[in-house]
Amino acid sequence: MADLPAKARVVIIGGGVVGASCLYHLAKRGWSDCVLLEKNELTAGSTWHAAGNVPTFSNSWSIMNMQRYSTELYARLGAEVDYPMNYHQSGSIRLAHTPERMQEFQRACAMGRYQGIAMEIWTPEEAKARYPFLETHDLKGVLYDPTDGDIDPAQVTQALAKGARQMGARIHRFCPATGVTQRPDTGWIVHTDQGNIACDYVVNAAGYYAQRVGDWFLPYGGRRVPMMVMSHQYLLTDEVPEVEAWSKAHGGKLPLLRDVDVSYYLRQEKHGFNLGPYEPNCRAHWVEDDDPMPEDFSFQLWSDDLDRIEDIVVDAMARVPLMASAGVSRVINGPIPYAPDGLPLIGPMPGVRNAFEACVFTFGIAQGGGAGKVLSEWIVDGRTEWDMWSCDPRRFTDYTDPDNCVQKGMEVYGNEYAIHFPHHEWPAARDRKLSPNHARMVAEGGQMGVYNGWERANWFARPGDDTSQAATKTWARNGPWESRVREECEAVRDGVGVIDLCGFSRFSLSGAGAADWLRGRITGALPKVGRLNLIYFADDRGRIVTEMSCILRGEDDFLLMTAAVAQWHDFELLWRALPEGLVLRDLSAETTTMLVTGPQSRDLLGRIAEADLSQGWLNHQAARVAGQDCLLVRVSFAGELGWEVHCPMSGGAAIYNSLRDEGATPVGMYALNCLRIEKGYRSWKGDLSSDYSMLEAGLGRFVKLDKPQDFPGKQALQAEHQRGAAKAFVTLVVDAGDCDAPYMSCIWKDGQIVGETTSAAYGYRVGAAIALGMVRADCAVPGTELEVEIFGTRHKAQVQPDGPLWDPDNTRLRA
């Protein structure tokens, strides 16, 4: 065995498919002086017992991108590194039992087509012709993906490892990492039982041991890795003569079958079957004291527990009766890590400098190739080609305690194939963070949703309204909430509404030189004392990183506010670049916010506030409302006359109760979304993502190319300004029918896809369905007729003039 090197640029801890992919992709980028440490043999963890399915299907644009990349990489990898691999792109069929599932398939099919994946919608009869052993009598339709299939997990891992070695990277097996120490220069020393390695960066790719490895970083600002471990079983059958005969006749394998409404996959394994259920009656492991996580579970499994999956097995046999003729030859029951949303952690380790995560992969084989690409981009470039917020470790904050992780992990596993409807809120592990007004909102019919762990009201039901979970399982706009959302929007339009916005992320930045430093980080200008404005941060490509509201309280004294879910992301954006002498504090947990908005808001506040309510738009002042000290900010995301009331948590209830008692209508997040879209206000990680540049997004007024500071992305934006942006942000009025366009719906012109929607909602003040989107620049001319594809049907749409649809001159906003 080769001696351990004393130094490396990157040390990766964990030798599964993801760790090997990270090493391979770093080496492809020219970073060959990297080392992977594995405490046993490569693939000894979840990779070893993985089924090896490689789908591209996802309802997430970024996850589909990552999985698509994996299929493309795996198809060429064996020849590239001269390593034989069993990779069968047999295609797959997903079965739909309901119209709602067919809508989901239509959406995924359009996304796949946009990414170059030739997905198709089949009739049950067409599926039967391709899969003759299938019962189709109760199906609505089928989604076919020709790129889907399966690969040998050990072979793909070894191929990635061989490719990395060929480029100069090193792998040390049977060399467990035992801890880390951060050096004064923020580099690292990784300790092993064979010696220490000094390195610039560390990557936690430790699979289901990622939480234990993550704990090593707690003294250096880290947090517990948000994860748990599920028991996942799949069973292999004996060989079936009919399957063998079909394979020989057709020269390949049967398509991989997924009955997602029942929750299992069924694929051909040699000449038998591999059945993998995701049962609601699932089991978490290594949670209770009497079931501790062992020090080493390499190449080990648990005993089978077939009673949990019996119903699904019976259903699968009815779907493919041929399966009932085969006996069970083996049951695989092994550990799979789950994050609270079922998606992996790829990116900077929260709170820790020069440490990264590539762990907690539920579908590590399918995502492993793309994950290595993404992780290498994070380390080498400091950003990723595609916006990968879906996998960013900073999307979880302090609400993901062990109980939350276990409850959510089990919920995700038991609903692995469930449809994620836009108005459905998952019930597990709720009420982690509560507004001071939570009890009153719930008593008044508030239907709550989760925003970075905070409970906010989505809409307010009245007695008799259907508030069941079943009612939310629809893609349609007109659920039980629709009439209430309309009423809430009308209350803001005609009177005054109050929206509880607990959980706003807010940071204070102060110290000599804070203003100059901030000017060098943002694309535009800072506000004057007593004023506020929006500031934007770009990456080196000029693409949008984030948006903040900036309040200048005094010389070099700033209050910065941003979306609830952006808390850790945006704090770290500042913290990681913060020079000595400046002080940055996270005030998010100390303060709550209420938006008071509508044409009567000044009159209402005049009755309970000690403040100068004649101050104009974009001003702020210290004030007292309902006897409570607060910051009163003259802005409204609803696009009406209004104020944000920011106050200590202790004063929130008194202010809210006074506002309600004086006649303010309670308004929820669904209505706020409708109101903001009529103004063309962007949403974070929808309209505002790093997939788009500042100029493409129509935010040129927030870019000061002539200012002396060389802010990130300045050169790229200057070049883009000279040549012209290839894409343009548009507001569309859509003949949408019953459903609003989902995120990343295709926009068509003359039979070609020319762009995508970034958000959509119905505008009750303008009486139209609206979509915001990004299109080819020549298609952005006002009046241009386009089409928006919504669940497989193209709907007429028209590009609107640049500016808000509602109150285009901002007369009401500035009143």
XYZ file of C-alpha atoms in Angstrom, residues 133-386:
254
model
C -46.443 -9.109 -19.236
C -48.066 -5.918 -17.920
C -51.701 -5.577 -16.797
C -52.985 -2.209 -18.020
C -56.764 -2.291 -17.521
C -56.854 0.418 -14.818
C -54.176 2.787 -16.135
C -54.661 6.332 -17.429
C -51.355 6.432 -19.268
C -47.620 5.875 -19.132
C -44.466 7.999 -19.198
C -41.626 6.476 -21.199
C -38.008 7.550 -20.649
C -35.559 5.970 -23.113
C -32.483 6.990 -21.084
C -33.524 5.216 -17.878
C -31.977 1.936 -16.826
C -29.561 0.371 -14.372
C -25.848 0.073 -13.801
C -23.611 -2.053 -11.614
C -22.830 0.273 -8.648
C -19.461 -1.318 -7.889
C -18.352 -1.144 -11.512
C -19.232 2.516 -11.982
C -17.477 3.383 -8.722
C -14.355 1.484 -9.733
C -14.443 3.097 -13.177
C -14.584 6.569 -11.634
C -11.773 5.610 -9.280
C -9.661 4.276 -12.146
C -10.236 7.449 -14.144
C -9.218 9.586 -11.168
C -6.044 7.541 -10.635
C -5.157 7.798 -14.318
C -5.210 11.588 -13.944
C -2.954 11.508 -10.876
C -5.404 11.481 -7.950
C -4.809 9.078 -5.095
C -7.107 6.675 -3.251
C -6.232 5.121 0.100
C -8.415 2.186 1.072
C -8.529 0.694 4.556
C -7.428 4.094 5.846
C -10.170 5.515 8.063
C -10.184 9.215 8.802
C -10.408 9.748 12.555
C -10.833 13.500 12.888
C -9.935 16.939 11.588
C -8.120 20.013 12.883
C -8.400 23.410 11.240
C -5.176 25.309 10.787
C -4.872 29.062 11.442
C -4.898 29.697 7.680
C -8.329 27.889 7.570
C -6.815 24.905 5.793
C -7.128 21.489 7.398
C -5.275 18.578 8.868
C -7.121 15.302 8.370
C -6.155 12.666 10.902
C -6.024 8.974 10.044
C -4.678 5.901 11.804
C -1.877 5.903 9.208
C -0.828 9.520 9.687
C -2.046 13.040 8.960
C -2.681 14.876 5.705
C -2.565 18.655 5.420
C -4.981 20.015 2.826
C -6.752 23.135 1.654
C -10.255 21.640 1.495
C -12.107 18.717 3.051
C -15.158 16.982 1.574
C -17.569 14.955 3.715
C -18.741 12.199 1.367
C -19.228 9.654 4.131
C -22.668 8.375 3.143
C -24.724 7.146 6.073
C -21.778 7.998 8.352
C -21.851 11.640 7.225
C -23.332 12.852 10.485
C -20.500 11.311 12.506
C -17.914 12.876 10.219
C -19.838 16.155 10.321
C -19.563 16.211 14.102
C -15.786 16.597 13.760
C -16.443 20.084 12.374
C -18.629 21.282 15.272
C -15.711 23.039 17.052
C -15.037 25.030 13.872
C -18.527 26.457 13.395
C -20.328 23.420 12.032
C -23.754 21.994 12.799
C -25.133 18.456 12.991
C -25.653 17.099 9.500
C -29.452 16.996 8.960
C -30.042 13.332 8.157
C -31.308 9.971 9.328
C -30.990 6.404 8.063
C -33.804 4.319 6.587
C -34.074 0.584 6.140
C -34.726 -0.092 2.450
C -35.519 -3.549 1.143
C -35.623 -4.958 -2.325
C -36.032 -8.556 -3.359
C -34.649 -10.634 -6.209
C -36.600 -13.490 -7.757
C -35.567 -16.695 -9.405
C -35.215 -16.663 -13.169
C -38.382 -16.781 -15.256
C -38.320 -18.644 -18.587
C -40.710 -16.195 -20.254
C -38.450 -13.278 -19.373
C -35.438 -15.111 -20.764
C -37.306 -15.881 -23.979
C -38.435 -12.253 -24.368
C -34.889 -10.942 -23.793
C -33.402 -13.295 -26.365
C -36.084 -12.378 -28.888
C -35.656 -8.638 -28.409
C -31.930 -8.492 -27.712
C -32.218 -6.607 -24.433
C -34.000 -6.150 -21.139
C -37.583 -5.280 -20.395
C -38.115 -1.594 -19.625
C -37.755 -0.733 -15.970
C -41.276 -0.424 -14.567
C -42.353 1.989 -11.831
C -45.870 1.858 -10.410
C -45.528 5.167 -8.641
C -49.101 5.331 -7.375
C -48.508 2.058 -5.506
C -44.871 2.953 -4.689
C -42.452 0.435 -6.131
C -40.115 -0.205 -9.024
C -39.834 -3.532 -10.832
C -36.989 -4.265 -13.181
C -35.516 -7.228 -14.966
C -32.527 -8.674 -13.115
C -30.775 -11.196 -15.367
C -33.795 -13.295 -16.338
C -35.741 -12.655 -13.146
C -37.106 -9.598 -11.364
C -35.886 -7.006 -8.884
C -38.725 -5.468 -6.853
C -38.033 -2.383 -4.751
C -40.905 -1.018 -2.631
C -41.081 2.276 -0.724
C -43.575 1.305 1.914
C -45.506 3.765 4.137
C -44.987 1.322 7.011
C -41.289 2.091 6.967
C -38.548 1.811 9.561
C -35.781 4.132 10.673
C -32.571 2.604 12.027
C -29.900 3.764 14.428
C -32.302 6.140 16.150
C -33.115 4.476 19.485
C -30.653 3.721 22.270
C -31.217 -0.022 21.824
C -30.261 0.250 18.132
C -26.955 2.167 18.098
C -25.046 2.860 14.908
C -22.097 0.446 14.750
C -18.580 1.711 14.300
C -18.354 -0.119 10.988
C -21.232 -1.540 8.955
C -19.193 -2.156 5.797
C -20.637 -4.794 3.475
C -23.359 -5.643 5.981
C -27.145 -5.912 5.798
C -30.066 -6.268 8.182
C -32.349 -9.252 8.344
C -35.282 -9.114 5.979
C -38.634 -7.780 7.186
C -41.040 -8.801 4.432
C -44.193 -8.189 6.456
C -43.643 -4.444 5.911
C -43.796 -4.768 2.149
C -46.237 -7.657 1.733
C -49.098 -5.530 0.351
C -46.858 -3.939 -2.255
C -45.446 -7.305 -3.319
C -48.976 -8.638 -3.801
C -49.887 -5.587 -5.890
C -46.790 -6.002 -8.049
C -47.693 -9.613 -8.711
C -51.138 -8.513 -9.857
C -49.583 -5.890 -12.124
C -47.103 -8.359 -13.621
C -48.663 -11.790 -12.980
C -45.599 -13.512 -14.381
C -43.733 -12.416 -11.269
C -45.944 -14.630 -9.112
C -44.492 -17.684 -10.827
C -41.007 -16.958 -9.510
C -39.734 -17.638 -6.045
C -37.775 -15.105 -4.019
C -34.079 -15.873 -4.248
C -32.705 -13.080 -2.053
C -33.776 -10.078 0.019
C -31.499 -7.042 0.342
C -32.194 -4.884 3.394
C -29.643 -2.118 3.840
C -29.206 1.428 5.122
C -29.963 4.464 2.980
C -29.452 8.014 4.316
C -32.242 10.568 4.033
C -32.215 14.324 4.436
C -35.474 15.941 5.632
C -36.559 16.566 2.029
C -35.033 13.459 0.476
C -32.470 15.403 -1.560
C -28.695 15.270 -1.051
C -26.356 17.814 0.496
C -23.894 19.168 -2.079
C -21.966 22.356 -1.464
C -20.305 24.454 1.241
C -20.542 23.090 4.759
C -22.612 25.635 6.725
C -20.566 27.690 9.158
C -17.203 26.154 8.250
C -14.545 27.579 5.973
C -12.991 25.423 3.274
C -15.159 22.401 4.023
C -17.754 20.895 1.712
C -20.431 18.237 1.761
C -21.384 15.637 -0.829
C -23.451 13.291 1.247
C -26.885 12.005 2.309
C -27.739 10.608 -1.117
C -30.942 8.639 -1.264
C -30.375 7.925 -4.979
C -26.604 8.057 -5.034
C -26.046 5.961 -8.153
C -28.381 8.050 -10.294
C -27.076 11.326 -8.898
C -23.452 10.397 -8.273
C -22.083 11.438 -11.646
C -23.762 14.823 -11.570
C -22.905 15.297 -7.913
C -19.192 15.008 -8.604
C -19.502 17.616 -11.334
C -21.396 19.998 -9.054
C -19.074 19.515 -6.077
C -15.957 20.073 -8.189
C -17.466 23.313 -9.494
C -18.172 24.504 -5.960
C -14.557 23.890 -4.923
C -12.734 25.030 -8.060
C -14.977 27.889 -9.223
C -16.850 28.868 -6.079
C -20.199 28.387 -7.881
C -21.996 25.850 -10.045
C -23.063 25.747 -13.697
C -26.713 25.148 -12.775
